[in-house]
Structure formats: structure tokens, C-alpha cells
Protein backbone atom coordinates (compact mmCIF):
# COMPACT_ATOMS: atom_id res chain seq x y z
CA UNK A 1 -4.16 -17.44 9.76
CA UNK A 2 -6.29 -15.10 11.99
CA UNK A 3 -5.71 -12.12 9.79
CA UNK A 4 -7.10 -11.52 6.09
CA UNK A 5 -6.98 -8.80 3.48
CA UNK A 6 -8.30 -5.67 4.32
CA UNK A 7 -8.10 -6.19 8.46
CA UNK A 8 -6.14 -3.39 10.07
CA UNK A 9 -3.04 -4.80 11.84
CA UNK A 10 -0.03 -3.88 14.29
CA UNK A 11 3.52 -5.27 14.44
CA UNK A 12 4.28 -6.55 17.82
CA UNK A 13 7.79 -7.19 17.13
CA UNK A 14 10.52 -6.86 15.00
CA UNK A 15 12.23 -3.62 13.30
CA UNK A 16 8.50 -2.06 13.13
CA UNK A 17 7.50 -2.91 16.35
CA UNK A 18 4.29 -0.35 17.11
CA UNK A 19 3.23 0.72 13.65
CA UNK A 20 0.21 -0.41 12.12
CA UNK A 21 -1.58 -0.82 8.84
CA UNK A 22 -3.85 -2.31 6.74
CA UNK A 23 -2.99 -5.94 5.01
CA UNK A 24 -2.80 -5.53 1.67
CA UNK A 25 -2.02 -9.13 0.52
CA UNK A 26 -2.07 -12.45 2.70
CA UNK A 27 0.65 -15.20 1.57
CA UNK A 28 -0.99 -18.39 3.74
CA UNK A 29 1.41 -20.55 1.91
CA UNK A 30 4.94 -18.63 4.00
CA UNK A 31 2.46 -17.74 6.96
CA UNK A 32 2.98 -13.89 6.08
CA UNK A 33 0.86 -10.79 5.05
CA UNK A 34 1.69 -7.67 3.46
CA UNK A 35 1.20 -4.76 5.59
CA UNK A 36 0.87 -1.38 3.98
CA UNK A 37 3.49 1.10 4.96
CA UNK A 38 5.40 -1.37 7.10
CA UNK A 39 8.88 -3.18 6.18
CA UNK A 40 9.42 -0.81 3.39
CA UNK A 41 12.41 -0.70 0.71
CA UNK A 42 13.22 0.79 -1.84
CA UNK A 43 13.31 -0.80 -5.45
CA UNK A 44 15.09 1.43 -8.29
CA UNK A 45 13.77 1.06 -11.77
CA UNK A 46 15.61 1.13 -14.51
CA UNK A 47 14.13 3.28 -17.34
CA UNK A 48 12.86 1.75 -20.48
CA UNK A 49 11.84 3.05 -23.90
CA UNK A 50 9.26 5.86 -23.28
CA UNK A 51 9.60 5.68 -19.16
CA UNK A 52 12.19 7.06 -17.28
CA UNK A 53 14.21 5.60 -14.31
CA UNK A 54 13.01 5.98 -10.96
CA UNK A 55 13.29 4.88 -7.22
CA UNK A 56 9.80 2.78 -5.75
CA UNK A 57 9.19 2.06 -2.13
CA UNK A 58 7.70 -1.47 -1.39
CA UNK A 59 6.38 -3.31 1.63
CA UNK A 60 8.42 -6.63 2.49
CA UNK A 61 6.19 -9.64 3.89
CA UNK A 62 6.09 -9.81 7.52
CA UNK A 63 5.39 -12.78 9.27
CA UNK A 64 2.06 -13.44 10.72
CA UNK A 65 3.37 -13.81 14.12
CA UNK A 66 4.34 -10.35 14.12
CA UNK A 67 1.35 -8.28 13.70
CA UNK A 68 -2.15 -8.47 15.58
CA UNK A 69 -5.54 -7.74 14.48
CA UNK A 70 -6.69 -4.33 15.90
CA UNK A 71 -10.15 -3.40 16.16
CA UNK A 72 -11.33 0.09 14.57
CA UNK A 73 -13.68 0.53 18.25
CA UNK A 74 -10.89 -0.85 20.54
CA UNK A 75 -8.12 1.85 20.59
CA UNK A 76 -6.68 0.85 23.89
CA UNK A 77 -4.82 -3.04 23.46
CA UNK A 78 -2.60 -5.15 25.59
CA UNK A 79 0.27 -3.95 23.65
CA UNK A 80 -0.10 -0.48 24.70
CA UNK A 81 -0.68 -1.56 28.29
CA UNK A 82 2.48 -1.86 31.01
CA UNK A 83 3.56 -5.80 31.26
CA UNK A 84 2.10 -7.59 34.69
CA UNK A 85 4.44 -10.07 36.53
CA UNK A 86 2.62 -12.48 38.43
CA UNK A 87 5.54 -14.20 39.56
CA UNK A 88 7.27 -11.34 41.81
CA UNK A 89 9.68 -13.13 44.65
């Protein structure tokens, strides 16, 4: 994997293309990270003696393909940048 816990990422693709967050937990087993506030949904709780019900957002695992490592001094990346085509007839 080239990302770890703790390493501030961006989605390249996918429903979240273009946000960005921090990894909160890396699954190298399925190839995918937890990214926090990215592929979110919501959970509802049932409520149990002494708690009461309630609705919980979570993050869904998104696959390591998706997201790339962005550097805390390097605002500017390739993503943001307009595409090049070498190959114009």
C-alpha cells in the first residue's frame, strides 16, 4: 500500500471524487483505507436499556486505488491541474 494511518489523502475517483481526508484505518488485507469524512452513511441505533435510539454517520472503506497521498507543503497536485494530450492528430 503507499498510504498508512494518519497520511492525509484525496479521492481521485468515484462518488467523492475531490474531497480529502485523513486515513483513519488501513485494511491491507481488501487493499482499502478508511478515510475520515469520505463515503459516509448513516447507521441508526436502536436504543437499549439506559441509551436512547439514535442515527450515526460512518465512513465506508474506499479502495486504495482511489485516493492519493497529498503532501501538507504541496497544495497544488496533478489532479488539480488541466489533463495534457500528447497525442493531438
Amino acid at each position: 500500500m503507499h498510504v498508512k494511518k494518519g497520511d492525509t489523502v484525496k479521492v481521485i475517483a468515484g462518488k467523492d471524487k475531490g474531497k480529502s481526508g485523513v486515513i483513519l484505518r488501513a485494511l491491507p488485507k481488501e487493499d482499502k483505507v478508511i478515510v475520515e469524512g469520505v463515503a459516509l452513511y448513516k447507521r441508526h441505533l436502536k436504543g437499549r436499556t439506559g441509551e436512547i435510539g439514535r442515527i450515526i454517520e460512518r465512513s465506508r472503506p474506499v479502495h486504495v486505488s482511489n485516493v492519493k497521498g497529498v503532501s501538507a507543503t504541496k497544495v497544488a497536485s496533478a489532479l488539480d491541474a488541466p489533463a495534457k494530450n500528447p497525442k493531438k492528430k
